[in-house]
Amino acid sequence: MAVTSGHVLPCGCDVEQVWEAIGLSGGHARSCPHCAAVRESLLVLRAATAELARDQAEPSSGLVSRVMSAVRAEVRRSDVLPSPGDGPARMSMRAVAMAGDVGEDPMCVRLVVTDVDGRSLDHLNGT
Amino acid sequence: MGVAEAVALDDATLVARSREGDVRAYEHLVRRYQGPMYRLALRIVGGSGDAEDVVQDVFLTAWRRLGQLHDDGAFLGWLYRSTTNQCLNVLRKRKPHADTDLDEHESPAPRTRPEREVEMNAQLDALRAALRGLTPQQRACWVLREVHGRSYDEIAEAIGTTQQAVRGRLARARAQLAEAMAPWR
Ligand SMILES: [Zn+2]
């Protein structure tokens, strides 16, 4: 399907048509001076694009731990305020189980349950 | 779950475990995809600080919404959509001409490099500069298609438009970028 780019060449072709024909060895795009010039620019663009794609810039090494701290804070929050069916519920279920075992007020029980990594929430509360 | 085991697990399994509240399973998903999402964000928003903020928001939101993801294997497509959206939000909020915090290219070419490599670096700089001259939506379309190889369908969904509109934006982006590369032909 033809796409009008708004960049119509004096010969009537547009840049997208030249792009689609870039692999062809003959035809109008190779013989027409307007299309041939655009084709050369597109070849440079293609090479620079491949170079851009090879650039494997990495985020800073602390990003994973920042994300996971936020996720764990979320898990702790959902323990205090159980969200109705929206998001992971494992903490809440553990808290309920512990409440049953200890037979205390769930808000107090929260202090003795562990998070999903097995660390105590007391320990994590300060972080 | 050991690291080796998690590395071998596919997305769908890790997503299912994460949904059950397995934070370690989710951490493996974050490790698996933080790089590509960071690079996508960096190419769209331009600054490494903004790009990291985007990635952090995307993975926290994804965690919150795991319950709404019905196809566990669709996690990566969801990340691409979410990251693109978040980038466009950041650019919408950014004041016009406030590009002072944009990163310049990572590696200035030392004099000892071969001429071909110096030229390629100059072309890469020109491409990055030309990308900044596109509209955010054109840039998002072009980066998703030409650098990250996403389908027209996925891109249309990511930026909330039709495939035809995506093709139009890509065409305009390509024409503008080709013009910027003309001095090297
Ligand atoms: Zn022509």
CSV table of C-alpha atoms in Angstrom, one decimal, chain A residues 75-76 79 90-92 94-95 98 109-122 124:
chain,number,residue,atom,x,y,z
A,75,VAL,CA,4.1,-6.1,48.7
A,76,ARG,CA,4.3,-4.7,52.2
A,79,ASP,CA,-0.2,-6.7,53.4
A,90,ARG,CA,0.5,-13.9,48.6
A,91,MET,CA,1.6,-11.6,51.4
A,92,SER,CA,-2.0,-11.0,52.5
A,94,ARG,CA,0.4,-15.4,54.6
A,95,ALA,CA,-0.6,-12.7,57.0
A,98,MET,CA,-0.2,-16.2,60.6
A,109,VAL,CA,0.7,-10.2,63.4
A,110,ARG,CA,2.1,-8.1,60.5
A,111,LEU,CA,5.2,-7.6,62.5
A,112,VAL,CA,6.1,-11.3,62.8
A,113,VAL,CA,5.4,-12.5,59.3
A,114,THR,CA,8.1,-12.7,56.8
A,115,ASP,CA,8.1,-11.3,53.3
A,116,VAL,CA,8.2,-13.5,50.2
A,117,ASP,CA,11.9,-13.7,50.4
A,118,GLY,CA,11.7,-15.1,53.9
A,119,ARG,CA,13.1,-11.9,55.5
A,120,SER,CA,11.2,-10.5,58.5
A,121,LEU,CA,9.1,-7.4,57.9
A,122,ASP,CA,10.6,-5.9,61.1
A,124,LEU,CA,12.5,-4.4,56.2
